[in-house]
mmCIF file of N, CA and C in Angstrom:
data_model
loop_
_atom_site.group_PDB
_atom_site.id
_atom_site.type_symbol
_atom_site.label_atom_id
_atom_site.label_comp_id
_atom_site.label_asym_id
_atom_site.label_seq_id
_atom_site.Cartn_x
_atom_site.Cartn_y
_atom_site.Cartn_z
ATOM 1 N N UNK A 592 12.737 -15.211 7.009
ATOM 2 C CA UNK A 592 11.869 -15.464 6.603
ATOM 3 C C UNK A 592 10.977 -13.784 6.395
ATOM 4 N N UNK A 593 10.104 -13.981 5.846
ATOM 5 C CA UNK A 593 9.683 -12.709 5.191
ATOM 6 C C UNK A 593 8.098 -12.464 5.273
ATOM 7 N N UNK A 594 7.723 -11.306 5.858
ATOM 8 C CA UNK A 594 5.941 -10.858 6.403
ATOM 9 C C UNK A 594 5.576 -9.731 5.541
ATOM 10 N N UNK A 595 4.529 -9.508 5.668
ATOM 11 C CA UNK A 595 3.697 -8.500 5.199
ATOM 12 C C UNK A 595 3.009 -7.379 6.258
ATOM 13 N N UNK A 596 2.922 -6.176 6.334
ATOM 14 C CA UNK A 596 2.039 -5.123 6.878
ATOM 15 C C UNK A 596 2.234 -4.035 6.503
ATOM 16 N N UNK A 597 0.975 -3.506 6.625
ATOM 17 C CA UNK A 597 0.746 -1.823 6.381
ATOM 18 C C UNK A 597 1.394 -1.610 4.942
ATOM 19 N N UNK A 598 1.433 -2.543 3.923
ATOM 20 C CA UNK A 598 2.217 -2.224 2.484
ATOM 21 C C UNK A 598 3.529 -2.418 2.281
ATOM 22 N N UNK A 599 4.114 -3.041 4.000
ATOM 23 C CA UNK A 599 5.615 -3.287 3.373
ATOM 24 C C UNK A 599 5.924 -4.670 3.791
ATOM 25 N N UNK A 600 7.104 -4.767 3.173
ATOM 26 C CA UNK A 600 7.549 -6.281 3.595
ATOM 27 C C UNK A 600 8.412 -5.799 4.869
ATOM 28 N N UNK A 601 8.505 -6.965 5.542
ATOM 29 C CA UNK A 601 9.485 -7.237 6.870
ATOM 30 C C UNK A 601 10.228 -8.497 7.053
ATOM 31 N N UNK A 602 11.945 -8.145 6.715
ATOM 32 C CA UNK A 602 12.180 -9.346 6.794
ATOM 33 C C UNK A 602 13.160 -9.647 7.936
ATOM 34 N N UNK A 603 13.283 -10.846 8.379
ATOM 35 C CA UNK A 603 13.873 -10.898 9.681
ATOM 36 C C UNK A 603 15.010 -11.845 9.440
ATOM 37 N N UNK A 604 16.507 -11.221 9.630
ATOM 38 C CA UNK A 604 17.445 -11.931 9.656
ATOM 39 C C UNK A 604 18.418 -11.683 11.181
ATOM 40 N N UNK A 605 18.545 -13.157 11.502
ATOM 41 C CA UNK A 605 18.977 -13.027 13.121
ATOM 42 C C UNK A 605 17.824 -12.256 14.273
ATOM 43 N N UNK A 606 18.379 -11.291 14.528
ATOM 44 C CA UNK A 606 17.671 -10.331 15.556
ATOM 45 C C UNK A 606 17.264 -8.702 14.727
ATOM 46 N N UNK A 607 17.598 -8.668 13.484
ATOM 47 C CA UNK A 607 17.347 -7.894 12.989
ATOM 48 C C UNK A 607 15.935 -7.989 11.602
ATOM 49 N N UNK A 608 15.300 -6.665 11.866
ATOM 50 C CA UNK A 608 13.959 -6.411 10.857
ATOM 51 C C UNK A 608 14.040 -5.775 10.056
ATOM 52 N N UNK A 609 14.182 -5.876 8.382
ATOM 53 C CA UNK A 609 14.634 -4.895 7.805
ATOM 54 C C UNK A 609 12.776 -4.644 6.708
ATOM 55 N N UNK A 610 12.713 -3.431 7.114
ATOM 56 C CA UNK A 610 10.971 -2.934 6.576
ATOM 57 C C UNK A 610 11.583 -2.171 5.068
ATOM 58 N N UNK A 611 10.635 -2.925 4.022
ATOM 59 C CA UNK A 611 10.930 -2.150 2.690
ATOM 60 C C UNK A 611 9.270 -1.948 2.147
ATOM 61 N N UNK A 612 9.477 -1.352 1.075
ATOM 62 C CA UNK A 612 8.216 -0.943 0.280
ATOM 63 C C UNK A 612 7.790 -2.515 -0.623
ATOM 64 N N UNK A 613 6.704 -2.945 -0.364
ATOM 65 C CA UNK A 613 6.092 -3.742 -1.704
ATOM 66 C C UNK A 613 6.031 -3.418 -2.831
ATOM 67 N N UNK A 614 6.351 -4.331 -3.786
ATOM 68 C CA UNK A 614 5.791 -3.622 -5.249
ATOM 69 C C UNK A 614 4.768 -3.108 -5.436
ATOM 70 N N UNK A 615 3.403 -3.521 -4.892
ATOM 71 C CA UNK A 615 2.155 -2.880 -5.173
ATOM 72 C C UNK A 615 2.156 -1.441 -4.539
ATOM 73 N N UNK A 616 2.992 -0.973 -3.224
ATOM 74 C CA UNK A 616 2.969 0.344 -2.657
ATOM 75 C C UNK A 616 3.772 1.161 -3.939
ATOM 76 N N UNK A 617 5.058 0.172 -4.272
ATOM 77 C CA UNK A 617 5.729 0.979 -4.951
ATOM 78 C C UNK A 617 5.115 1.740 -6.492
ATOM 79 N N UNK A 618 4.300 0.732 -7.036
ATOM 80 C CA UNK A 618 3.247 0.958 -7.810
ATOM 81 C C UNK A 618 2.051 2.089 -7.519
ATOM 82 N N UNK A 619 1.631 1.840 -6.532
ATOM 83 C CA UNK A 619 0.494 2.947 -6.148
ATOM 84 C C UNK A 619 1.078 4.399 -6.061
ATOM 85 N N UNK A 620 2.359 4.094 -5.447
ATOM 86 C CA UNK A 620 2.776 5.788 -4.909
ATOM 87 C C UNK A 620 3.683 6.731 -6.213
ATOM 88 N N UNK A 621 4.157 5.522 -7.174
ATOM 89 C CA UNK A 621 4.786 6.402 -8.348
ATOM 90 C C UNK A 621 6.495 6.658 -7.797
ATOM 91 N N UNK A 622 7.235 7.440 -8.649
ATOM 92 C CA UNK A 622 8.560 7.485 -8.168
ATOM 93 C C UNK A 622 8.668 8.621 -7.004
ATOM 94 N N UNK A 623 9.436 8.264 -6.193
ATOM 95 C CA UNK A 623 9.705 8.721 -4.765
ATOM 96 C C UNK A 623 10.612 9.798 -5.331
ATOM 97 N N UNK A 624 9.893 11.314 -4.882
ATOM 98 C CA UNK A 624 11.166 12.307 -4.989
ATOM 99 C C UNK A 624 11.655 12.808 -3.413
ATOM 100 N N UNK A 625 10.860 12.672 -2.599
ATOM 101 C CA UNK A 625 11.392 13.010 -1.299
ATOM 102 C C UNK A 625 10.978 12.361 -0.323
ATOM 103 N N UNK A 626 12.000 12.295 0.941
ATOM 104 C CA UNK A 626 11.376 11.545 1.826
ATOM 105 C C UNK A 626 12.084 12.303 3.070
ATOM 106 N N UNK A 627 11.514 12.253 4.313
ATOM 107 C CA UNK A 627 11.952 12.870 5.385
ATOM 108 C C UNK A 627 11.406 12.022 6.645
ATOM 109 N N UNK A 628 12.496 11.205 7.342
ATOM 110 C CA UNK A 628 12.180 10.352 8.401
ATOM 111 C C UNK A 628 11.492 11.034 9.679
ATOM 112 N N UNK A 629 10.689 10.296 10.423
ATOM 113 C CA UNK A 629 10.516 11.030 11.904
ATOM 114 C C UNK A 629 11.836 10.678 12.629
ATOM 115 N N UNK A 630 11.911 11.406 13.895
ATOM 116 C CA UNK A 630 12.786 11.822 14.641
ATOM 117 C C UNK A 630 12.793 10.639 15.457
ATOM 118 N N UNK A 631 11.789 9.979 15.877
ATOM 119 C CA UNK A 631 11.690 8.942 17.061
ATOM 120 C C UNK A 631 12.430 7.718 16.567
ATOM 121 N N UNK A 632 13.041 7.408 17.684
ATOM 122 C CA UNK A 632 14.233 6.078 17.526
ATOM 123 C C UNK A 632 13.573 4.785 18.081
ATOM 124 N N UNK A 633 12.358 4.727 18.785
ATOM 125 C CA UNK A 633 11.412 3.902 19.184
ATOM 126 C C UNK A 633 10.139 4.141 18.356
ATOM 127 N N UNK A 634 9.780 3.004 18.134
ATOM 128 C CA UNK A 634 8.615 3.007 17.189
ATOM 129 C C UNK A 634 7.474 1.901 18.054
ATOM 130 N N UNK A 635 6.045 2.258 18.030
ATOM 131 C CA UNK A 635 4.477 1.363 18.208
ATOM 132 C C UNK A 635 4.208 1.327 17.096
ATOM 133 N N UNK A 636 3.721 -0.007 16.913
ATOM 134 C CA UNK A 636 2.649 0.042 16.136
ATOM 135 C C UNK A 636 1.866 1.051 15.393
ATOM 136 N N UNK A 637 1.870 1.117 14.292
ATOM 137 C CA UNK A 637 1.400 2.247 13.462
ATOM 138 C C UNK A 637 1.908 3.920 13.677
ATOM 139 N N UNK A 638 3.242 3.694 14.043
ATOM 140 C CA UNK A 638 3.710 5.035 14.374
ATOM 141 C C UNK A 638 4.312 5.469 13.067
ATOM 142 N N UNK A 639 4.431 6.545 12.706
ATOM 143 C CA UNK A 639 5.010 6.716 11.391
ATOM 144 C C UNK A 639 6.350 6.831 11.355
ATOM 145 N N UNK A 640 7.081 6.137 10.328
ATOM 146 C CA UNK A 640 8.459 6.284 10.021
ATOM 147 C C UNK A 640 9.060 7.286 9.211
ATOM 148 N N UNK A 641 8.060 7.496 8.166
ATOM 149 C CA UNK A 641 8.649 8.518 7.520
ATOM 150 C C UNK A 641 7.426 9.277 6.407
ATOM 151 N N UNK A 642 7.769 10.494 6.124
ATOM 152 C CA UNK A 642 6.711 10.888 4.919
ATOM 153 C C UNK A 642 7.677 10.842 3.786
ATOM 154 N N UNK A 643 6.620 10.949 2.761
ATOM 155 C CA UNK A 643 7.345 10.802 1.457
ATOM 156 C C UNK A 643 6.487 11.662 0.384
ATOM 157 N N UNK A 644 7.076 12.134 -0.544
ATOM 158 C CA UNK A 644 6.287 12.561 -1.674
ATOM 159 C C UNK A 644 6.811 11.984 -3.068
ATOM 160 N N UNK A 645 5.596 11.285 -3.717
ATOM 161 C CA UNK A 645 6.017 10.683 -4.538
ATOM 162 C C UNK A 645 5.080 11.622 -5.890
ATOM 163 N N UNK A 646 5.367 10.618 -7.183
ATOM 164 C CA UNK A 646 4.821 11.358 -8.204
ATOM 165 C C UNK A 646 2.839 11.516 -8.369
ATOM 166 N N UNK A 647 2.575 10.236 -7.415
ATOM 167 C CA UNK A 647 1.260 10.119 -7.410
ATOM 168 C C UNK A 647 0.241 10.428 -6.249
ATOM 169 N N UNK A 648 1.578 10.488 -5.055
ATOM 170 C CA UNK A 648 0.762 11.019 -3.573
ATOM 171 C C UNK A 648 1.909 11.857 -2.989
ATOM 172 N N UNK A 649 1.531 12.206 -1.578
ATOM 173 C CA UNK A 649 2.027 12.610 -0.563
ATOM 174 C C UNK A 649 1.577 10.968 0.378
ATOM 175 N N UNK A 650 2.568 10.730 1.315
ATOM 176 C CA UNK A 650 2.127 9.535 1.901
ATOM 177 C C UNK A 650 2.992 9.501 3.225
ATOM 178 N N UNK A 651 2.515 9.022 4.114
ATOM 179 C CA UNK A 651 2.948 8.406 5.289
ATOM 180 C C UNK A 651 3.147 7.107 5.529
ATOM 181 N N UNK A 652 4.472 6.716 5.676
ATOM 182 C CA UNK A 652 4.630 4.979 6.009
ATOM 183 C C UNK A 652 4.556 4.971 7.505
ATOM 184 N N UNK A 653 3.867 4.122 7.972
ATOM 185 C CA UNK A 653 3.540 3.612 9.278
ATOM 186 C C UNK A 653 4.081 2.379 9.527
ATOM 187 N N UNK A 654 4.569 2.021 10.766
ATOM 188 C CA UNK A 654 5.503 0.825 11.188
ATOM 189 C C UNK A 654 4.225 -0.125 11.771
ATOM 190 N N UNK A 655 4.487 -1.228 10.915
ATOM 191 C CA UNK A 655 3.605 -2.973 11.164
ATOM 192 C C UNK A 655 4.164 -3.256 12.663
ATOM 193 N N UNK A 656 5.171 -2.810 13.386
ATOM 194 C CA UNK A 656 5.665 -3.688 14.336
ATOM 195 C C UNK A 656 6.247 -2.547 15.466
ATOM 196 N N UNK A 657 5.793 -2.985 16.815
ATOM 197 C CA UNK A 657 6.638 -1.865 17.663
ATOM 198 C C UNK A 657 8.518 -2.476 17.804
ATOM 199 N N UNK A 658 9.372 -1.699 17.736
ATOM 200 C CA UNK A 658 10.797 -1.975 17.838
ATOM 201 C C UNK A 658 11.655 -0.835 17.855
ATOM 202 N N UNK A 659 12.981 -0.858 18.212
ATOM 203 C CA UNK A 659 14.067 0.348 18.257
ATOM 204 C C UNK A 659 14.484 0.343 16.455
ATOM 205 N N UNK A 660 14.584 1.398 16.363
ATOM 206 C CA UNK A 660 15.252 1.924 14.834
ATOM 207 C C UNK A 660 16.867 1.647 15.026
ATOM 208 N N UNK A 661 17.318 0.909 14.167
ATOM 209 C CA UNK A 661 18.797 0.481 14.381
ATOM 210 C C UNK A 661 19.777 1.424 13.194
ATOM 211 N N UNK A 662 18.732 1.475 12.494
ATOM 212 C CA UNK A 662 19.354 1.795 11.178
ATOM 213 C C UNK A 662 18.460 2.168 10.315
ATOM 214 N N UNK A 663 18.658 3.767 9.409
ATOM 215 C CA UNK A 663 17.933 4.062 8.531
ATOM 216 C C UNK A 663 18.403 4.150 7.165
ATOM 217 N N UNK A 664 17.771 3.941 6.199
ATOM 218 C CA UNK A 664 18.410 4.225 4.873
ATOM 219 C C UNK A 664 18.733 5.708 4.470
ATOM 220 N N UNK A 665 19.827 5.806 5.100
ATOM 221 C CA UNK A 665 20.321 7.217 4.589
ATOM 222 C C UNK A 665 20.614 7.620 3.132
ATOM 223 N N UNK A 666 21.034 6.650 2.754
ATOM 224 C CA UNK A 666 21.169 6.782 0.901
ATOM 225 C C UNK A 666 19.881 7.408 0.655
ATOM 226 N N UNK A 667 18.882 7.158 1.052
ATOM 227 C CA UNK A 667 17.546 7.359 0.086
ATOM 228 C C UNK A 667 17.189 8.476 0.492
ATOM 229 N N UNK A 668 17.607 9.586 1.276
ATOM 230 C CA UNK A 668 17.376 11.045 1.569
ATOM 231 C C UNK A 668 17.894 11.693 0.464
ATOM 232 N N UNK A 669 18.827 11.539 0.136
ATOM 233 C CA UNK A 669 19.598 12.247 -1.060
ATOM 234 C C UNK A 669 19.212 11.654 -2.100
ATOM 235 N N UNK A 670 18.763 10.339 -2.290
ATOM 236 C CA UNK A 670 18.607 9.817 -3.618
ATOM 237 C C UNK A 670 17.107 8.805 -3.271
ATOM 238 N N UNK A 671 16.160 9.654 -3.084
ATOM 239 C CA UNK A 671 14.744 9.055 -2.964
ATOM 240 C C UNK A 671 14.075 7.894 -3.790
ATOM 241 N N UNK A 672 14.743 8.245 -5.015
ATOM 242 C CA UNK A 672 14.355 7.099 -6.003
ATOM 243 C C UNK A 672 14.792 5.644 -5.624
ATOM 244 N N UNK A 673 15.711 5.256 -4.794
ATOM 245 C CA UNK A 673 16.216 4.196 -4.321
ATOM 246 C C UNK A 673 14.988 3.267 -3.762
ATOM 247 N N UNK A 674 13.736 4.294 -3.051
ATOM 248 C CA UNK A 674 12.817 3.476 -2.525
ATOM 249 C C UNK A 674 11.824 2.769 -3.688
ATOM 250 N N UNK A 675 12.148 3.328 -5.187
ATOM 251 C CA UNK A 675 11.539 2.685 -6.102
ATOM 252 C C UNK A 675 12.310 1.582 -6.755
ATOM 253 N N UNK A 676 13.119 1.023 -5.967
ATOM 254 C CA UNK A 676 14.252 -0.227 -6.843
ATOM 255 C C UNK A 676 13.374 -1.462 -6.183
ATOM 256 N N UNK A 677 13.855 -2.065 -7.505
ATOM 257 C CA UNK A 677 13.345 -3.770 -7.188
ATOM 258 C C UNK A 677 14.347 -4.794 -6.449
ATOM 259 N N UNK A 678 15.645 -3.859 -6.062
ATOM 260 C CA UNK A 678 16.452 -4.362 -5.231
ATOM 261 C C UNK A 678 16.227 -4.260 -3.601
ATOM 262 N N UNK A 679 16.291 -5.441 -2.873
ATOM 263 C CA UNK A 679 16.081 -5.069 -1.502
ATOM 264 C C UNK A 679 17.237 -4.578 -0.731
ATOM 265 N N UNK A 680 18.334 -4.736 -1.578
ATOM 266 C CA UNK A 680 19.342 -3.842 -0.514
ATOM 267 C C UNK A 680 19.562 -2.154 -0.657
ATOM 268 N N UNK A 681 18.638 -1.790 -1.556
ATOM 269 C CA UNK A 681 18.511 -0.336 -2.074
ATOM 270 C C UNK A 681 17.143 0.239 -1.286
ATOM 271 N N UNK A 682 16.084 -0.540 -1.659
ATOM 272 C CA UNK A 682 15.061 -0.120 -1.225
ATOM 273 C C UNK A 682 14.201 -0.218 0.132
ATOM 274 N N UNK A 683 15.022 -0.808 1.233
ATOM 275 C CA UNK A 683 14.822 -0.702 2.500
ATOM 276 C C UNK A 683 14.416 0.829 2.975
ATOM 277 N N UNK A 684 13.765 0.560 4.250
ATOM 278 C CA UNK A 684 13.484 1.983 4.745
ATOM 279 C C UNK A 684 14.141 2.098 6.519
ATOM 280 N N UNK A 685 13.946 0.900 7.085
ATOM 281 C CA UNK A 685 14.784 1.127 8.389
ATOM 282 C C UNK A 685 14.851 -0.487 8.817
ATOM 283 N N UNK A 686 15.857 -0.500 9.704
ATOM 284 C CA UNK A 686 16.017 -1.973 10.657
ATOM 285 C C UNK A 686 15.669 -1.742 12.112
ATOM 286 N N UNK A 687 15.119 -2.660 12.324
ATOM 287 C CA UNK A 687 14.648 -2.801 13.722
ATOM 288 C C UNK A 687 15.046 -3.805 14.412
ATOM 289 N N UNK A 688 15.112 -3.345 15.794
ATOM 290 C CA UNK A 688 15.358 -4.378 16.900
ATOM 291 C C UNK A 688 14.456 -4.499 17.950
ATOM 292 N N UNK A 689 14.596 -5.404 18.818
ATOM 293 C CA UNK A 689 13.712 -5.467 20.034
ATOM 294 C C UNK A 689 12.271 -5.487 19.762
ATOM 295 N N UNK A 690 11.731 -6.077 18.620
ATOM 296 C CA UNK A 690 10.438 -6.499 18.180
ATOM 297 C C UNK A 690 10.124 -7.839 18.691
ATOM 298 N N UNK A 691 8.710 -7.827 19.134
ATOM 299 C CA UNK A 691 7.704 -9.116 19.618
ATOM 300 C C UNK A 691 8.062 -10.001 18.542
ATOM 301 N N UNK A 692 8.298 -11.048 18.662
ATOM 302 C CA UNK A 692 8.782 -12.142 18.085
ATOM 303 C C UNK A 692 7.439 -12.437 17.654
ATOM 304 N N UNK A 693 6.160 -12.880 18.743
ATOM 305 C CA UNK A 693 4.738 -13.015 18.557
ATOM 306 C C UNK A 693 3.722 -12.230 17.352
ATOM 307 N N UNK A 694 4.331 -10.600 17.527
ATOM 308 C CA UNK A 694 3.323 -10.051 16.537
ATOM 309 C C UNK A 694 4.062 -9.961 15.207
ATOM 310 N N UNK A 695 5.479 -10.186 15.459
ATOM 311 C CA UNK A 695 6.178 -10.520 13.916
ATOM 312 C C UNK A 695 5.427 -11.961 13.405
ATOM 313 N N UNK A 696 5.006 -12.869 13.898
ATOM 314 C CA UNK A 696 4.876 -13.896 13.625
ATOM 315 C C UNK A 696 3.232 -14.191 13.163
ATOM 316 N N UNK A 697 2.361 -13.122 13.821
ATOM 317 C CA UNK A 697 0.946 -12.775 13.503
ATOM 318 C C UNK A 697 0.859 -12.109 12.211
ATOM 319 N N UNK A 698 1.736 -11.324 11.549
ATOM 320 C CA UNK A 698 1.943 -10.771 10.118
ATOM 321 C C UNK A 698 1.512 -11.731 8.882
ATOM 322 N N UNK A 699 1.140 -11.108 8.155
ATOM 323 C CA UNK A 699 0.734 -11.644 7.070
ATOM 324 C C UNK A 699 2.159 -12.695 6.168
ATOM 325 N N UNK A 700 2.192 -13.816 5.585
ATOM 326 C CA UNK A 700 3.213 -14.260 5.000
ATOM 327 C C UNK A 700 3.235 -13.618 3.852
ATOM 328 N N UNK A 701 4.682 -13.260 3.097
ATOM 329 C CA UNK A 701 5.081 -12.750 2.091
ATOM 330 C C UNK A 701 5.343 -13.763 0.978
#
């Protein structure tokens, strides 16, 4: 199941929620040149996940859901343009667990 929130796709598979940039956000920000993850491992709604610098803007990506970060896309730190990829296995930001199922269900369908 896939939802949208804060210009991110949130895809649920088992109990893992994978957050990635929507094509609209990718177009709006341009080519990503630098990212820096927040140090937090537990997120509340609208907490910052990462800051990025791209060709068109400097932008903070905020979480549409509360949850625990279980994995970050570490490859994107050394190769930030992965976030511009159309491939979901490359352009993801973080993976969350401990997400409120009801909060996820209330997000917009993707």
